[in-house]
Short mmCIF file of C-alpha atoms and ligand atoms in Angstrom, two decimals:
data_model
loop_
_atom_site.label_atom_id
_atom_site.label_comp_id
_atom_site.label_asym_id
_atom_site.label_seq_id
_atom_site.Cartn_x
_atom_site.Cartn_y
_atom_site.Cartn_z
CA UNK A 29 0.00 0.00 0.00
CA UNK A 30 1.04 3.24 -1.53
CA UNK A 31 -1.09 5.31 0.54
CA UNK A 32 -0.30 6.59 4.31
CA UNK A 33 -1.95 8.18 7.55
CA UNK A 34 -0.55 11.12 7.97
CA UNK A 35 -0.53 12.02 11.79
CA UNK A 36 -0.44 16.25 11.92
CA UNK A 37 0.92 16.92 15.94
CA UNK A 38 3.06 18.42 18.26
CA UNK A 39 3.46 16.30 21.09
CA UNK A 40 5.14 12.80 20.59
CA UNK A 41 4.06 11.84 23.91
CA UNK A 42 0.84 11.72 22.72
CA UNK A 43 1.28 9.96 19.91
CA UNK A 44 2.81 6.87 21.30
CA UNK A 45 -0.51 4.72 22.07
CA UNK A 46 -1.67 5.85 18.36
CA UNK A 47 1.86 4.72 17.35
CA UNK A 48 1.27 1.34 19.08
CA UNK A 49 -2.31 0.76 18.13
CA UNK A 50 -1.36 1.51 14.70
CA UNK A 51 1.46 -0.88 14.23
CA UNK A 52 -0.81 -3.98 15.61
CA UNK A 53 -2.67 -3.70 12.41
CA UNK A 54 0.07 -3.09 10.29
CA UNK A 55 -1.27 0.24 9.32
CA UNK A 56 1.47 2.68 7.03
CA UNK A 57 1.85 6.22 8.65
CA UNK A 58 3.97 9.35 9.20
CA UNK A 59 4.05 11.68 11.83
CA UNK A 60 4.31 15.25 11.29
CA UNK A 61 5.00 17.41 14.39
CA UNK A 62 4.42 20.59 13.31
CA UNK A 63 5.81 22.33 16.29
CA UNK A 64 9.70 21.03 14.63
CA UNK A 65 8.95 20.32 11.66
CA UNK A 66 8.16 22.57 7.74
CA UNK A 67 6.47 21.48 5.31
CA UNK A 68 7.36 22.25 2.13
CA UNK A 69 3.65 23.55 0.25
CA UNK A 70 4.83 24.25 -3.11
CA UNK A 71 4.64 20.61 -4.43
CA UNK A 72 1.34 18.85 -3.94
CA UNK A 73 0.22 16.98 -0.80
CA UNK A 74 1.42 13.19 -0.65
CA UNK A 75 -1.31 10.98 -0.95
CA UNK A 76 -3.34 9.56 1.79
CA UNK A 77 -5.22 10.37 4.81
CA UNK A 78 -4.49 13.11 7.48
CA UNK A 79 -5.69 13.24 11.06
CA UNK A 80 -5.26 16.08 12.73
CA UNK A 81 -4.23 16.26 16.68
CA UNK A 82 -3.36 19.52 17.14
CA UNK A 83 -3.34 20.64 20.43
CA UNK A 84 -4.90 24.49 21.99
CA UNK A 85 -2.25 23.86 24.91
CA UNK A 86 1.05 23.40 22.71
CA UNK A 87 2.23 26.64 23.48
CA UNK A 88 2.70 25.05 26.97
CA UNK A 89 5.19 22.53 24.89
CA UNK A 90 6.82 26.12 23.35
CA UNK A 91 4.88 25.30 20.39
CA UNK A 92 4.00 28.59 20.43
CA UNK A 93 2.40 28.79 16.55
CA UNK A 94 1.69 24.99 15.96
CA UNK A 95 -1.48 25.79 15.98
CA UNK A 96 -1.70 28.84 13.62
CA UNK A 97 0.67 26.46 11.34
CA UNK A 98 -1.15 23.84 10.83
CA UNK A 99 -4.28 26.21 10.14
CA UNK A 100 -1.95 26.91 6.87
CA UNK A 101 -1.28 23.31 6.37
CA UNK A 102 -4.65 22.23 6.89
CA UNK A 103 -5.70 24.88 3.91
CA UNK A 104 -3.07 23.64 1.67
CA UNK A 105 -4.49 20.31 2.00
CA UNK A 106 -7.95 21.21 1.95
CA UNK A 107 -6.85 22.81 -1.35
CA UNK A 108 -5.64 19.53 -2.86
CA UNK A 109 -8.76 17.93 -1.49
CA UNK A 110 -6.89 15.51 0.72
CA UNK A 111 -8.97 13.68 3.14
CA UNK A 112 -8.84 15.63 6.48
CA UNK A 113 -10.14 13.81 9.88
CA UNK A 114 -10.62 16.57 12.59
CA UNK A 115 -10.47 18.88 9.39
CA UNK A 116 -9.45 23.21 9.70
CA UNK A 117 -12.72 23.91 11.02
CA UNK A 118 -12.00 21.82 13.68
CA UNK A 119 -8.79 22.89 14.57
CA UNK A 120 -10.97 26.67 14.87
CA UNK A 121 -12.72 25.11 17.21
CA UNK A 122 -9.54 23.39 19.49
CA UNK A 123 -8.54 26.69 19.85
CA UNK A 124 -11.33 28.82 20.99
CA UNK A 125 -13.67 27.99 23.92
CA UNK A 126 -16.13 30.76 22.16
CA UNK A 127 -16.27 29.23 19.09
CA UNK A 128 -17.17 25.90 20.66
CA UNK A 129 -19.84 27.18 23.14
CA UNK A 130 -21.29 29.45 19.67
CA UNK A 131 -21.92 26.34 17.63
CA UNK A 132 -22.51 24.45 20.66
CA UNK A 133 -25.43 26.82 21.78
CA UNK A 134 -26.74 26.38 17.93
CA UNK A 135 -27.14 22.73 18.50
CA UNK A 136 -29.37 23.62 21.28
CA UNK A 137 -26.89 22.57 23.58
CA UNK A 138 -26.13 24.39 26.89
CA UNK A 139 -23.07 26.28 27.67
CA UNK A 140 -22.33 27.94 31.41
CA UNK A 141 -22.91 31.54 31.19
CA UNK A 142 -19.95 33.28 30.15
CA UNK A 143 -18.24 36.88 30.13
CA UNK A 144 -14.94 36.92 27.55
CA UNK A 145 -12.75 39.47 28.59
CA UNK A 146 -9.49 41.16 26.70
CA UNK A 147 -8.08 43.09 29.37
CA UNK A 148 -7.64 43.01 33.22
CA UNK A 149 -9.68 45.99 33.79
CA UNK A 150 -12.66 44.47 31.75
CA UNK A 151 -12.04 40.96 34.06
CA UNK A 152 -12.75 43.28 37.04
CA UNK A 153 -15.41 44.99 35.64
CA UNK A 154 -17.54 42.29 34.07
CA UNK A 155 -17.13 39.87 37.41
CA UNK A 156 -19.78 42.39 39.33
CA UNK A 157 -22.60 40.77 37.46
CA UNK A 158 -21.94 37.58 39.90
CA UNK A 159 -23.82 37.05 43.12
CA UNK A 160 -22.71 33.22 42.99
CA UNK A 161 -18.72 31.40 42.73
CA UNK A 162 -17.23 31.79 39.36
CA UNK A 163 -14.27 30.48 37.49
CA UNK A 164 -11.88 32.32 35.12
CA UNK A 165 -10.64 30.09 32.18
CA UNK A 166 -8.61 30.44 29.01
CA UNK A 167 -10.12 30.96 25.64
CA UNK A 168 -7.12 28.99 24.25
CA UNK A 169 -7.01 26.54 26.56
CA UNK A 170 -6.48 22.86 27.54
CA UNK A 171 -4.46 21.26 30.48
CA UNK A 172 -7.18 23.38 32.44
CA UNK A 173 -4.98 26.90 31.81
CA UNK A 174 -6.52 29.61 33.80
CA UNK A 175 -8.99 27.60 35.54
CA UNK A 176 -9.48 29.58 38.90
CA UNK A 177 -12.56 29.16 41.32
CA UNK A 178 -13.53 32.39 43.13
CA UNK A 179 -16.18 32.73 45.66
CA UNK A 180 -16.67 36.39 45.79
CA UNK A 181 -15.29 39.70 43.44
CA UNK A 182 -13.15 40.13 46.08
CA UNK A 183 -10.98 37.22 45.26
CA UNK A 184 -11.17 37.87 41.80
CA UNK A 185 -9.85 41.69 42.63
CA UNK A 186 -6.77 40.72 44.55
CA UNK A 187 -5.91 37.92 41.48
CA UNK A 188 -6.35 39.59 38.91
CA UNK A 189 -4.16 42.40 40.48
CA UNK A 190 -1.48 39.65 41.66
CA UNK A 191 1.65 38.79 40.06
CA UNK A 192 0.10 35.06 39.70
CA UNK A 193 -2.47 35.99 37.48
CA UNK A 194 -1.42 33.80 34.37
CA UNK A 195 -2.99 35.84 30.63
CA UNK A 196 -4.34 33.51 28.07
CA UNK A 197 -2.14 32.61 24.87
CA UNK A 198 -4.52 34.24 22.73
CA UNK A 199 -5.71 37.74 25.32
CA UNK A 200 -9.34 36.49 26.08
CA UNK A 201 -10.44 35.36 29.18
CA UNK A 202 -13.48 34.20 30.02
CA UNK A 203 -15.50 34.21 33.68
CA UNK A 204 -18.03 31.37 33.59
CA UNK A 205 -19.98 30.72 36.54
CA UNK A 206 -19.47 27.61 38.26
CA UNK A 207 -21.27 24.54 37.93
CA UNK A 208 -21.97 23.16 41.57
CA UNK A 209 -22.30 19.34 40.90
CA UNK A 210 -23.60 16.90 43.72
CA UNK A 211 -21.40 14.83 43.75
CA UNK A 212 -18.83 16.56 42.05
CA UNK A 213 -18.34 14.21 39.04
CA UNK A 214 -17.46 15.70 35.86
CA UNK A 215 -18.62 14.10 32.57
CA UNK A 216 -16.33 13.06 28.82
CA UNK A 217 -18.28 11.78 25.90
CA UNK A 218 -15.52 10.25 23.17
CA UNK A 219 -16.79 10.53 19.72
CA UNK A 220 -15.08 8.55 17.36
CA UNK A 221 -15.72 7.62 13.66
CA UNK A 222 -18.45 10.96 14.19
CA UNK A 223 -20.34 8.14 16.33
CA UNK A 224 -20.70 8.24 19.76
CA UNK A 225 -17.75 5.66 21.65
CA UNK A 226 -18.45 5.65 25.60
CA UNK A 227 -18.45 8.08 28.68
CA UNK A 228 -16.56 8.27 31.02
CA UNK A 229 -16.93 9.89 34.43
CA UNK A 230 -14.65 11.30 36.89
CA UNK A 231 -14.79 11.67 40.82
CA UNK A 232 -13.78 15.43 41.46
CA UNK A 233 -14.42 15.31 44.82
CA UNK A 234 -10.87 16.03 46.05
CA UNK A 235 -11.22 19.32 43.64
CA UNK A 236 -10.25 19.03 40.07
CA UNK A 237 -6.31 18.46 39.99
CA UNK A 238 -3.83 19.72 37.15
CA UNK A 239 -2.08 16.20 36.08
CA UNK A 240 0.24 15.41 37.83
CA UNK A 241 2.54 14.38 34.48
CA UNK A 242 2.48 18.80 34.11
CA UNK A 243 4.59 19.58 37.26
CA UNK A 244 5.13 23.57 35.20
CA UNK A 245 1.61 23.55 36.25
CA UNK A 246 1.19 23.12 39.62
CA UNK A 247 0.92 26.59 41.20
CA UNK A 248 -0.50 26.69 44.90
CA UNK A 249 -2.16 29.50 45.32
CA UNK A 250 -4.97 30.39 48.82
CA UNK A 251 -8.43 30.93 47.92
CA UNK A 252 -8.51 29.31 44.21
CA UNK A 253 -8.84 25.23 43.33
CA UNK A 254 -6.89 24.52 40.18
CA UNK A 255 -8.82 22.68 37.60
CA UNK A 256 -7.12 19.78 35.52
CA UNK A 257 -7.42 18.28 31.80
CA UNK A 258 -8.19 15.08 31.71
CA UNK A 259 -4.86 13.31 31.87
CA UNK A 260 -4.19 9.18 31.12
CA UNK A 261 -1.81 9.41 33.72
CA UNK A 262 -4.64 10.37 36.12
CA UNK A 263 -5.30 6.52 37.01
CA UNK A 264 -8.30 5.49 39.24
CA UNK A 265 -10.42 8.88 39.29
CA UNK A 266 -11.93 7.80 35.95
CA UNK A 267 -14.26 4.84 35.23
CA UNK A 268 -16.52 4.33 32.10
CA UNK A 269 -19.73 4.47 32.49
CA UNK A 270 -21.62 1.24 32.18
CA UNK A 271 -24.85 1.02 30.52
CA UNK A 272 -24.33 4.75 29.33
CA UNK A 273 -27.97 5.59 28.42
CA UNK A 274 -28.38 7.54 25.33
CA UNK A 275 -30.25 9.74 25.10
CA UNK A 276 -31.24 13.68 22.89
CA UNK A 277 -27.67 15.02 24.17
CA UNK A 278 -25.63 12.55 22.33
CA UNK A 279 -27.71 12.96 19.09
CA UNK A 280 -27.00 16.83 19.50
CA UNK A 281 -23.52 16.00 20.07
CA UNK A 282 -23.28 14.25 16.69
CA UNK A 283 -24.85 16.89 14.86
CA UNK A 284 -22.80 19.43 16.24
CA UNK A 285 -19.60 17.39 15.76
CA UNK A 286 -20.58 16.78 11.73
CA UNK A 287 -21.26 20.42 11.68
CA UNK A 288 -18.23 21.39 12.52
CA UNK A 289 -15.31 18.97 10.49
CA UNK A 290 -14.73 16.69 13.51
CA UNK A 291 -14.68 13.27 13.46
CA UNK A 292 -13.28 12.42 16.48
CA UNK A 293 -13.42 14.31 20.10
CA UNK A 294 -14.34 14.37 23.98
CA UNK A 295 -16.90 16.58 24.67
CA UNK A 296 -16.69 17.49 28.78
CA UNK A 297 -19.88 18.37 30.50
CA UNK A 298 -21.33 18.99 34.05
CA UNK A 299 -24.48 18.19 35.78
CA UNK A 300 -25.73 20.85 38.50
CA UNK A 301 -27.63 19.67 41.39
CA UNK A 302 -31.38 20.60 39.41
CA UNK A 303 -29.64 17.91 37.43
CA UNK A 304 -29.45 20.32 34.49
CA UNK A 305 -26.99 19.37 32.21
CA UNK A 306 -23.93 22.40 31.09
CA UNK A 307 -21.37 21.43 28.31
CA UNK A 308 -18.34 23.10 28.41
CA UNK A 309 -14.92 21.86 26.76
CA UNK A 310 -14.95 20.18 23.17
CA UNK A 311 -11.32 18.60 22.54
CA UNK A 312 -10.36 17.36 19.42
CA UNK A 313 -6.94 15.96 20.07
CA UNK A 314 -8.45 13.70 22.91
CA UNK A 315 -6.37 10.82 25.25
CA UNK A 316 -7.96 8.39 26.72
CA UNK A 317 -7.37 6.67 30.05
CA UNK A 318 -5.55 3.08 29.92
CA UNK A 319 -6.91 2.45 33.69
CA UNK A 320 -10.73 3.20 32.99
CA UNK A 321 -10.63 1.12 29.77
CA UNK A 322 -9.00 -1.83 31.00
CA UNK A 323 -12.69 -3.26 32.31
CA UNK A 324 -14.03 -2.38 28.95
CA UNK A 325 -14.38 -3.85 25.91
CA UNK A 326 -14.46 -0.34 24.01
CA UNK A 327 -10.81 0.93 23.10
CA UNK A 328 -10.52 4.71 22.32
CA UNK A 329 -7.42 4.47 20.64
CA UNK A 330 -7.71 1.46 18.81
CA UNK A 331 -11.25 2.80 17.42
CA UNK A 332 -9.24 5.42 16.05
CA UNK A 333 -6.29 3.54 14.09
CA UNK A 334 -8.98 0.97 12.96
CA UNK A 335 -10.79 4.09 11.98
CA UNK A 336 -8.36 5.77 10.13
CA UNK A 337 -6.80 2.42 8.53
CA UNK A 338 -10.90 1.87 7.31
CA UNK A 339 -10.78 5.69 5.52
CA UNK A 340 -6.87 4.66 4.26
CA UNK A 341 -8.39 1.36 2.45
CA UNK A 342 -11.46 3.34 1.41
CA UNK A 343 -8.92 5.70 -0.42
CA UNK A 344 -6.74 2.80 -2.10
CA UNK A 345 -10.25 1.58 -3.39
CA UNK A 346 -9.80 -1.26 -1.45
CA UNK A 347 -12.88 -3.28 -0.49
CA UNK A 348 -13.56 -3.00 3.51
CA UNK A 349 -15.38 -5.76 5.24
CA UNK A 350 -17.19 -4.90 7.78
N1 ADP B 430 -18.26 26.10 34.55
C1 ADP B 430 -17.65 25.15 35.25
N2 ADP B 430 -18.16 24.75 36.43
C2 ADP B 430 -17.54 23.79 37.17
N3 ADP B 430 -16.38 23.20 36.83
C3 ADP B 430 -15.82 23.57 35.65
C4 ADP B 430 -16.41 24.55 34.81
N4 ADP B 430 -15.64 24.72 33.73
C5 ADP B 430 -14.57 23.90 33.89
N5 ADP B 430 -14.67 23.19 35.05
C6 ADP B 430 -13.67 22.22 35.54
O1 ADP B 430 -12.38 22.65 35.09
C7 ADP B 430 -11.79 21.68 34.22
C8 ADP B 430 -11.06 22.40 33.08
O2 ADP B 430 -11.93 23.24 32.36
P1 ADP B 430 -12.12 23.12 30.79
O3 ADP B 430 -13.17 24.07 30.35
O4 ADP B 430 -12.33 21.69 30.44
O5 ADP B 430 -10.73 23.65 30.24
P2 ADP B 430 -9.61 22.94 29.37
O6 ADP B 430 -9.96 23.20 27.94
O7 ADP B 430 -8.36 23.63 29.76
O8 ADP B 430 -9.63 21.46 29.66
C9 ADP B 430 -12.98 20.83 33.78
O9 ADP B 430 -12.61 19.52 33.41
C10 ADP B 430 -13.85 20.83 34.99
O10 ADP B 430 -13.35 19.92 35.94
MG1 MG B 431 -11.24 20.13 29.55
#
């Protein structure tokens, strides 16, 4: 076979149970880490398939303009009409909590209330509105960057005016009010394929770390809990939830996903204690836990090599069987 997947990145960490799924069925691919590496867009795009991982947080990685790169990539190959998994719309979306909650909210799909903010001074303003706790959070996020609990403006005040207060990559940061959950377990439905995988739930009862494989992260601070991404080093917090009922949020979830070039993500959401349901996070570059899926038949990563080696035959005009 001819034909490869083409693997667009910045993180080789990341890639390594892709790598390893991949290789059991003796799938071709290359990896381009576009943090290191150019691309040279004058000739034509090689032939085959290309998923894209690219991460919001790789600036973390000083990957500072992955992201904007592969946006030029991604439109060189949409060009050429290469087949694109997780396509440049997507990649939009990986990098901007507003553009997620916008299309989100268009699916008829509920997002926290939110304030996006480009300065300090508007962060201080716009927090008055809030009689209840509120977080700040990145607009360019992932890895939980800028995720900050406050109870009061007050807290917010001395913060923002602090020499901890961190800026987000891209100048916007939002205040969301806080989702009080009872208990505090924190929802991830895995979309692979565009079809809904599993979810999986996670006990945030001890607050909602930073992972622990991010020491750079791990600020203490008095007053604020730290948020964390959802980490597969983070072992027995997460489970998969068995007998996952379906129900009108994953079909929304699908039809937001198709609307918007992705055909694989996590989308992260919270329950409050009326039990009503707020979606928040949409990642497109998404891990999955090696702990929670051991009791599980279903295999996030392996879904997505079989996946993507299904779309390589389909390209070679090989027959698939089902
Ligand atoms: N509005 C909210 N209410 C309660 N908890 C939240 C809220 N938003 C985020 N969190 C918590 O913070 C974590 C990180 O926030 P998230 O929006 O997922 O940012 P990131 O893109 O950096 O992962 C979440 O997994 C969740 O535990
Ligand atoms: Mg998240």
């Amino acid at each position: 076979m001819k034909n490869k997947i083409y693997i667009i990145h910045e993180n080789n960490e990341w890639i390594e149970p892709l790598r390893k799924e991949l290789k059991n069925i003796n799938a071709p691919f290359e990896e381009w880490h576009l943090g290191k590496r150019n691309i040279d867009y004058l000739d034509k795009p090689p032939q085959g398939i290309f998923y894209n991982r690219m991460s919001a947080s790789s600036h973390t990685r000083g990957h500072r303009y992955a992201p904007e790169y592969t946006a030029v990539v991604l439109n060189w190959l949409e060009k050429n009409k290469r087949r694109i998994i997780n396509n440049s719309r997507a990649l939009s979306l990986e990098i901007s909590k507003s553009l997620q909650y916008a299309e989100l909210e268009k699916c008829g799909i509920k997002t926290p209330m939110t304030i996006y903010c480009n300065d300090k001074e508007s962060i201080i303003k716009s927090a008055n509105i809030f009689r209840k706790p509120f977080i700040t959070k990145h607009n360019r996020a992932g890895k939980g960057l800028g995720v900050k609990l406050f109870k009061n403006k007050k807290e917010l005040d001395s913060y923002v005016s602090s020499k901890n207060f961190e800026a987000s990559v891209d100048g916007v940061t939002l205040l969301q009010e806080y989702i009080d959950a009872n208990p505090k377990i924190i929802y991830r439905v895995e979309f692979v394929n565009s079809k809904f995988l599993y979810t999986v739930e996670v006990d945030a009862s001890e607050g909602f770390e930073l992972c622990p494989a991010c020491p750079e992260d791990q600020i203490e601070e008095s007053n604020t809990q730290f948020f964390g991404e959802f980490c597969p080093t983070i072992g027995n917090k997460f489970r998969i939830v068995k007998n996952y009922e379906r129900s009108s949020l994953i079909d929304k979830y699908e039809k937001f996903i198709s609307e918007n070039g992705i055909e694989i993500a996590g989308i992260e959401y919270v329950k409050d204690k009326k039990g009503e349901i707020y979606t928040y996070d949409v990642n497109t570059n998404t891990n999955y836990n090696s702990l929670a899926e051991k009791d599980s038949k279903l295999k996030g990563m392996k879904s997505i090599a079989e996946f993507l080696k299904k779309e390589l035959l389909l390209l070679s005009n090989i027959k698939v069987v089902a």
